[in-house]
Amino acid sequence: MVTLLYFAGLRESLGCSREQVSLPSATATVSSLVDHLRSRDGRWTEAFAPGKTWRVAVNQRMAELATPVKPGDEVAFFPPVTGG
Amino acid sequence: MVTLLYFAGLRESLGCSREQVSLPSATATVSSLVDHLRSRDGRWTEAFAPGKTWRVAVNQRMAELATPVKPGDEVAFFPPVTGG
Amino acid sequence: MPVVRVQAEDFDVGRELEALTRGRHEVGAVASFVGLVRDANHGSRVSGMTLEHYPGMTERALEEICAQAHARWQLAETLVIHRVGPLVPGDRIVLVVVAGAHRGEAFEACEFIMDFLKTRAPFWKKEDTPEGGRWVDARSTDDTAAERWKNPQKP
Amino acid sequence: MPVVRVQAEDFDVGRELEALTRGRHEVGAVASFVGLVRDANHGSRVSGMTLEHYPGMTERALEEICAQAHARWQLAETLVIHRVGPLVPGDRIVLVVVAGAHRGEAFEACEFIMDFLKTRAPFWKKEDTPEGGRWVDARSTDDTAAERWKNPQKP
């Protein structure tokens, strides 16, 4: 299982701030995890549709599509940041 | 007559902070005024010797050797500034 | 040493600067930046905003940005305070302070920290406008500002 | 509007920033610089210093530098406070504050004002060292810093 967190506009569109999911495979990456999420239901399909802009952090560090994800990880999805 | 002001290290070397002098000619510039001062006495000769670094302001604006000086002007000589 | 605080409360800029440099007589230059809530954005009146963040990652990201600044320049101290929660126009949002021996480094490091805070620290602003709540879009100029530090020379 | 003060008294950075931006809700960015007396310079301990200036010209020079900053960037406010007279290590010497809509301009203008203050405003420092009083020499790096603004592009 991994913990997924959603922030800001993405949290609002998905109506979800936190969930636990099983990894789609033993050798998962952000990319395969997103493919899995996209296949789940309309809101996820929409939020992660090609062309949508989002950022991802794995274990609280900025990550990329190729970043590995393993059981126990905390994976956060959010829009580009706008602090400061 | 013009008012001459001296600041900082230059004031100390000359032992003078303020004086009134007659202009050497009707069409004076900073350059001709400095030539005149240099001819006066050892301390002035020394302070304005070739190779010495100093700055000049005419009527409280940074000036150059070619800047005209006319009666009533305030001419200040000082070392390069070191504020801030 | 980087000091990072994420908090709902306001901060006192004078007191923070004082505390950061007290007794540090090798410090000759303190550059700082304060970000404030503006009352307009993209042509709409803004009556307030809410700052959301990612607790835990936020502090870590800010500490990492400060550590990068310390690695890149000779600095005595860095401080980042960022507020979260509801804010109104005129409110302080962020304070970045860099203390060092000389001004060139302090200015550069302060701008560096702000540029990366804007693009790497997980904060999000939602503005209250007459048309309703609106998530602020990231600005491409912020990405450009952060990109220029990839060059090891002064940008 | 440029505000310039030359004074023997200390200043409160927080209060000055607050006063400069109070009710100015178009201001989103405040960049500032504080210069402090260091306890060492060119390998000598410095126990104190005296700042001499050219009354009248000082204020005029600082106002002109701020006016140039306002002409060059879109700024809401600029403030320069510079102290004169005797100071000891840790004392504040100078405060420069630039308030504007965006941070890039505020940072640049603040650095611009400091660079020209260092090379154009008639102040002179005399340090107290174990070897006696010593006038501080102007640094060629300050001239270089001021020169780069001749380029109309960001340096």
XYZ file of C-alpha atoms in Angstrom:
478
model
C 0.000 0.000 0.000
C 1.046 3.595 -0.587
C -0.463 6.759 0.878
C -1.669 9.271 -1.701
C -2.134 12.918 -0.813
C -3.831 15.562 -2.955
C -3.523 19.283 -2.477
C -5.159 22.530 -3.535
C -7.145 22.512 -6.806
C -6.411 18.838 -7.379
C -7.779 17.956 -3.932
C -10.933 19.904 -4.751
C -11.482 18.366 -8.219
C -10.985 14.867 -6.861
C -12.967 15.477 -3.665
C -10.215 13.630 -1.847
C -7.273 14.740 0.264
C -5.826 11.384 1.295
C -6.231 7.719 0.420
C -4.409 4.389 0.598
C -3.992 2.396 -2.603
C -2.290 -0.827 -3.600
C 0.519 -0.451 -6.075
C -0.357 -1.746 -9.542
C 2.856 -3.801 -9.680
C 5.893 -4.676 -7.603
C 8.121 -2.371 -9.670
C 5.983 0.718 -9.771
C 6.951 4.246 -10.739
C 5.053 7.501 -10.540
C 4.170 6.906 -14.166
C 2.625 3.454 -13.640
C 0.840 4.692 -10.508
C -0.707 7.565 -12.454
C -1.761 5.182 -15.253
C -3.475 3.099 -12.593
C -5.233 6.117 -11.042
C -6.304 7.398 -14.450
C -8.074 4.083 -15.086
C -10.167 4.293 -11.917
C -13.029 6.695 -12.404
C -14.069 9.847 -14.251
C -12.627 12.360 -11.843
C -9.182 10.722 -11.838
C -9.254 10.209 -15.596
C -9.998 13.884 -15.980
C -7.506 15.164 -13.403
C -4.622 13.180 -14.885
C -5.677 13.461 -18.541
C -2.829 14.153 -20.997
C -2.110 17.882 -21.103
C -3.096 18.433 -17.479
C -0.375 20.053 -15.414
C 0.435 18.567 -12.055
C 3.435 17.997 -9.830
C 4.332 14.997 -7.728
C 6.380 14.418 -4.600
C 7.504 11.026 -3.294
C 8.225 10.938 0.418
C 8.079 14.725 0.515
C 10.633 15.299 -2.224
C 9.815 16.641 -5.656
C 9.695 13.683 -8.044
C 9.233 12.834 -11.733
C 7.348 10.281 -13.820
C 10.305 7.899 -13.614
C 10.682 8.101 -9.833
C 10.210 4.606 -8.265
C 7.358 4.091 -5.814
C 7.450 1.249 -3.277
C 5.061 0.058 -0.564
C 4.907 2.429 2.389
C 5.776 5.510 0.327
C 3.884 8.771 0.608
C 3.046 10.110 -2.854
C 1.573 13.588 -3.150
C -0.031 15.121 -6.237
C -0.637 18.832 -6.545
C -0.782 21.748 -8.983
C 2.342 23.844 -9.644
C 3.115 25.701 -6.427
C 2.155 29.338 -5.871
C 3.578 30.392 -2.522
C 5.741 33.368 -1.619
C 35.073 84.227 -4.299
C 34.185 80.559 -4.048
C 33.694 78.467 -0.919
C 35.922 75.424 -0.700
C 35.035 72.469 1.535
C 37.295 69.552 2.412
C 36.132 66.261 3.880
C 37.480 63.166 5.621
C 41.150 62.282 5.015
C 41.636 65.307 2.777
C 40.317 67.633 5.481
C 42.749 66.080 7.950
C 45.812 66.267 5.665
C 45.090 69.888 4.833
C 44.108 70.838 8.372
C 41.232 72.782 6.842
C 37.523 72.064 6.469
C 36.351 75.282 4.820
C 37.841 78.358 3.208
C 37.009 81.172 0.813
C 39.292 81.741 -2.154
C 39.339 84.026 -5.159
C 39.088 82.312 -8.500
C 42.343 82.329 -10.462
C 40.561 83.654 -13.565
C 37.156 84.736 -14.794
C 36.663 81.483 -16.723
C 37.715 78.965 -14.127
C 37.149 75.222 -14.088
C 37.788 72.630 -11.416
C 41.061 71.972 -13.221
C 42.304 75.555 -13.102
C 41.156 75.900 -9.495
C 43.122 72.799 -8.502
C 46.208 74.123 -10.349
C 45.865 77.293 -8.315
C 45.503 75.398 -5.006
C 48.430 73.142 -5.832
C 50.644 76.212 -6.231
C 49.820 77.553 -2.787
C 51.751 75.623 -0.158
C 53.234 72.228 0.650
C 50.136 70.579 2.027
C 48.020 71.532 -0.987
C 50.809 70.639 -3.415
C 50.990 67.250 -1.754
C 47.238 66.607 -1.468
C 46.607 67.411 -5.137
C 49.865 65.969 -6.486
C 49.532 63.963 -9.728
C 48.494 60.400 -8.920
C 46.526 61.389 -5.820
C 42.939 60.232 -5.891
C 40.248 62.726 -4.961
C 36.713 63.569 -5.933
C 35.098 66.943 -6.407
C 31.565 68.298 -6.179
C 30.443 71.688 -7.454
C 27.340 73.033 -5.758
C 26.763 69.642 -4.177
C 26.822 67.669 -7.417
C 29.582 65.288 -8.409
C 31.824 67.134 -10.883
C 34.880 66.617 -13.084
C 38.054 68.491 -13.991
C 36.264 70.244 -16.838
C 33.306 71.426 -14.742
C 33.098 75.258 -14.759
C 33.415 77.128 -11.463
C 32.029 80.630 -11.052
C 31.967 83.132 -8.187
C 29.611 82.101 -5.405
C 29.965 78.379 -6.112
C 30.548 75.806 -3.394
C 33.350 73.441 -4.393
C 34.012 70.380 -2.232
C 37.045 68.096 -2.404
C 37.082 64.686 -0.776
C 38.399 61.131 -1.054
C 36.370 58.447 -2.853
C 33.261 57.842 -0.760
C 32.943 54.889 1.621
C 29.409 54.954 3.024
C 26.802 52.240 3.175
C 22.443 28.021 9.784
C 19.065 27.942 8.025
C 16.036 28.697 10.172
C 12.634 27.869 8.685
C 9.201 28.503 10.153
C 5.755 27.842 8.669
C 3.067 29.451 10.769
C -0.389 31.041 10.760
C 0.759 33.979 12.914
C 2.209 37.228 11.652
C 5.889 38.022 12.267
C 7.788 41.144 13.298
C 10.421 41.879 10.631
C 12.527 44.132 12.849
C 12.614 41.620 15.679
C 13.512 38.755 13.334
C 16.394 40.690 11.769
C 17.629 41.729 15.194
C 17.533 38.161 16.536
C 19.310 36.782 13.477
C 22.310 39.115 13.718
C 22.564 39.832 17.450
C 26.180 39.424 18.542
C 27.181 38.346 15.018
C 29.717 41.101 14.401
C 31.139 39.436 11.322
C 27.850 40.239 9.574
C 27.992 43.419 7.496
C 25.073 42.863 5.133
C 21.487 41.754 5.657
C 19.265 41.428 2.594
C 15.604 40.693 3.127
C 12.402 40.219 1.265
C 8.830 40.580 2.506
C 5.924 39.410 0.355
C 2.528 41.017 0.982
C -1.027 40.152 -0.066
C -2.097 42.490 -2.887
C -5.687 43.626 -3.342
C -5.824 42.855 -7.056
C -4.581 40.125 -9.378
C -5.235 39.465 -13.072
C -7.762 42.312 -13.167
C -9.913 41.099 -10.261
C -10.265 42.628 -6.828
C -8.900 40.275 -4.202
C -10.535 40.598 -0.796
C -8.476 37.844 0.811
C -6.751 34.559 0.245
C -6.083 31.232 1.896
C -2.662 29.632 1.819
C -2.648 25.850 1.781
C 0.554 23.884 2.239
C 1.928 20.358 2.544
C 2.945 20.022 6.204
C 6.286 18.316 6.577
C 7.362 18.674 2.973
C 7.106 22.450 3.168
C 9.656 22.749 5.950
C 11.916 20.201 4.305
C 11.772 21.981 0.940
C 12.549 25.356 2.504
C 15.438 23.944 4.517
C 16.863 22.369 1.401
C 16.640 25.643 -0.527
C 18.447 27.460 2.296
C 21.083 24.722 2.477
C 21.692 25.164 -1.259
C 22.165 28.892 -0.710
C 24.684 28.212 2.075
C 26.548 25.802 -0.221
C 26.633 28.332 -3.042
C 27.578 31.482 -1.120
C 29.502 32.304 2.037
C 26.585 33.204 4.325
C 26.290 33.657 8.075
C 22.540 33.063 8.469
C 19.385 32.448 6.482
C 15.813 32.722 7.707
C 12.535 31.891 5.994
C 9.139 32.466 7.605
C 6.053 31.633 5.546
C 2.499 32.058 6.702
C -0.407 29.706 5.986
C -4.168 29.976 6.413
C -6.439 32.961 5.732
C -4.872 36.347 4.921
C -6.182 39.737 3.762
C -4.634 42.429 1.535
C -1.690 44.118 3.221
C -0.881 41.034 5.302
C 2.672 39.769 5.279
C 2.985 36.351 3.582
C 6.673 35.582 3.591
C 9.948 36.821 5.024
C 13.351 35.789 3.679
C 16.476 37.134 5.367
C 20.084 36.473 4.397
C 22.958 37.715 6.551
C 26.564 37.675 5.389
C 29.782 39.615 5.329
C 29.129 41.398 2.030
C 26.097 42.722 0.228
C 26.534 41.094 -3.177
C 26.250 37.604 -1.758
C 23.406 38.523 0.587
C 21.332 40.010 -2.252
C 21.964 37.096 -4.592
C 21.204 34.457 -1.981
C 18.002 36.229 -0.907
C 16.743 36.347 -4.486
C 17.824 32.728 -5.041
C 15.825 31.567 -2.018
C 12.740 33.493 -3.153
C 13.001 32.141 -6.708
C 13.150 28.541 -5.484
C 10.540 29.062 -2.786
C 8.206 30.246 -5.556
C 8.789 27.148 -7.679
C 9.734 24.339 -5.254
C 8.017 24.901 -1.887
C 4.541 23.306 -1.668
C 2.269 26.278 -0.996
C -0.904 27.125 -2.910
C -2.921 30.336 -2.840
C -6.671 30.487 -3.243
C -7.921 34.043 -3.739
C -11.332 35.410 -2.783
C -12.597 37.500 -5.701
C -16.039 38.966 -6.549
C -16.417 35.953 -8.900
C -15.721 33.529 -6.038
C -12.726 31.502 -4.865
C -9.973 31.007 -7.426
C -6.747 29.025 -7.230
C -3.831 31.165 -8.295
C -2.080 29.895 -11.432
C 1.669 29.401 -11.320
C 3.479 32.049 -13.363
C 5.929 31.023 -16.054
C 8.061 34.049 -15.108
C 8.713 32.344 -11.773
C 10.031 29.284 -13.588
C 12.247 31.522 -15.692
C 13.537 33.235 -12.558
C 14.455 29.902 -10.992
C 16.015 28.569 -14.216
C 18.632 31.300 -14.367
C 20.371 29.933 -11.252
C 21.359 26.803 -13.175
C 24.125 28.942 -14.595
C 26.961 28.867 -12.050
C 27.724 32.512 -12.887
C 25.726 35.406 -11.532
C 22.644 35.682 -13.753
C 8.107 58.617 -3.667
C 11.694 58.593 -2.399
C 12.156 59.227 1.320
C 15.699 59.975 2.501
C 16.951 60.502 6.041
C 20.473 61.122 7.318
C 20.600 60.876 11.090
C 22.744 60.002 14.101
C 19.952 57.935 15.694
C 19.300 54.261 15.125
C 16.179 53.153 13.210
C 13.628 50.377 13.676
C 13.566 48.295 10.494
C 10.172 46.726 11.203
C 8.543 50.058 11.909
C 10.041 51.638 8.777
C 8.814 48.820 6.527
C 5.393 48.953 8.130
C 5.105 52.728 7.667
C 6.236 52.550 4.055
C 3.610 50.018 2.984
C 0.686 50.716 5.346
C -2.521 50.897 3.303
C -0.555 50.392 0.064
C -2.340 47.249 -1.059
C -0.890 47.363 -4.554
C 2.490 46.523 -2.994
C 3.330 42.824 -3.138
C 7.106 42.930 -2.742
C 9.405 44.713 -0.323
C 13.149 44.228 -0.750
C 15.432 45.707 1.869
C 19.043 45.960 2.815
C 20.578 46.687 6.204
C 24.307 47.423 6.509
C 25.948 46.753 9.869
C 29.288 47.737 11.406
C 31.625 44.717 11.342
C 34.260 44.094 14.011
C 37.088 43.425 11.564
C 38.296 44.848 8.268
C 41.453 44.167 6.236
C 42.798 41.957 9.022
C 42.442 44.504 11.827
C 40.018 44.452 14.726
C 37.611 47.358 14.470
C 36.309 48.621 17.814
C 34.197 51.376 16.318
C 33.932 53.898 13.522
C 32.869 57.436 12.815
C 30.823 58.287 9.760
C 31.447 61.729 8.303
C 29.233 63.168 5.593
C 28.648 66.282 3.491
C 25.430 67.772 4.869
C 23.142 68.933 2.089
C 24.876 67.073 -0.695
C 24.294 63.746 1.022
C 20.529 64.093 1.032
C 20.535 65.431 -2.505
C 22.704 62.577 -3.784
C 20.515 59.938 -2.114
C 17.331 61.529 -3.458
C 18.793 61.549 -6.937
C 19.765 57.873 -6.715
C 16.228 56.977 -5.594
C 14.730 59.114 -8.364
C 16.854 57.214 -10.877
C 15.533 53.942 -9.478
C 11.952 55.194 -9.830
C 12.672 56.225 -13.423
C 14.168 52.844 -14.254
C 11.648 50.533 -12.560
C 7.961 50.656 -11.687
C 8.215 51.174 -7.917
C 5.717 52.211 -5.276
C 8.126 53.530 -2.634
C 11.810 53.849 -1.858
C 13.382 54.663 1.503
C 16.993 55.311 2.454
C 18.128 55.943 6.032
C 21.852 56.442 6.625
C 23.422 57.072 9.996
C 26.326 59.432 10.712
C 28.587 59.951 13.727
C 30.132 57.354 16.028
C 29.069 53.691 15.699
C 30.234 50.388 17.187
C 30.278 46.825 15.766
C 26.775 45.444 15.358
C 25.271 48.904 14.890
C 23.039 49.486 11.906
C 24.578 51.914 9.376
C 22.137 52.020 6.502
C 18.663 50.875 5.533
C 17.412 50.752 1.954
C 13.846 49.643 1.279
C 12.125 49.290 -2.086
C 8.425 48.489 -2.324
C 6.758 47.497 -5.582
C 4.241 45.174 -7.143
C 6.730 42.415 -8.007
C 9.881 41.039 -6.462
C 12.232 41.154 -9.450
C 12.005 44.927 -9.714
C 12.167 45.437 -5.950
C 15.364 43.359 -5.644
C 17.049 45.022 -8.602
C 16.183 48.532 -7.477
C 17.346 47.856 -3.930
C 20.701 46.604 -5.156
C 20.950 49.516 -7.605
C 20.400 52.048 -4.819
C 23.016 50.363 -2.609
C 25.550 50.229 -5.453
C 25.186 53.937 -6.164
C 25.007 54.910 -2.512
C 28.375 53.175 -2.094
C 29.976 55.111 -4.960
C 28.084 58.428 -5.203
C 26.806 59.461 -1.761
C 29.322 61.574 0.206
C 29.923 59.487 3.326
C 33.321 58.523 4.716
C 34.148 55.960 7.384
C 37.018 56.287 9.835
C 37.634 53.064 11.739
C 39.114 52.729 15.221
C 41.699 49.935 15.125
C 44.417 48.839 17.567
C 46.830 50.767 15.279
C 44.748 53.931 15.612
C 42.170 55.737 13.490
C 42.159 54.795 9.813
C 40.111 56.142 6.940
C 38.482 53.305 5.028
C 39.684 53.009 1.425
C 37.090 52.875 -1.317
C 36.834 49.405 -2.838
C 37.216 48.926 -6.563
C 34.574 46.162 -6.354
C 32.057 48.861 -5.431
C 32.923 50.770 -8.614
C 32.499 47.563 -10.592
C 29.119 46.962 -8.959
C 27.928 50.440 -9.915
C 29.339 50.190 -13.455
C 27.202 47.210 -14.375
C 24.011 49.316 -14.208
C 25.203 51.302 -17.241
C 23.924 48.359 -19.229
C 20.184 48.916 -19.707
C 19.617 45.160 -19.362
C 19.592 43.363 -16.054
C 23.231 42.744 -15.158
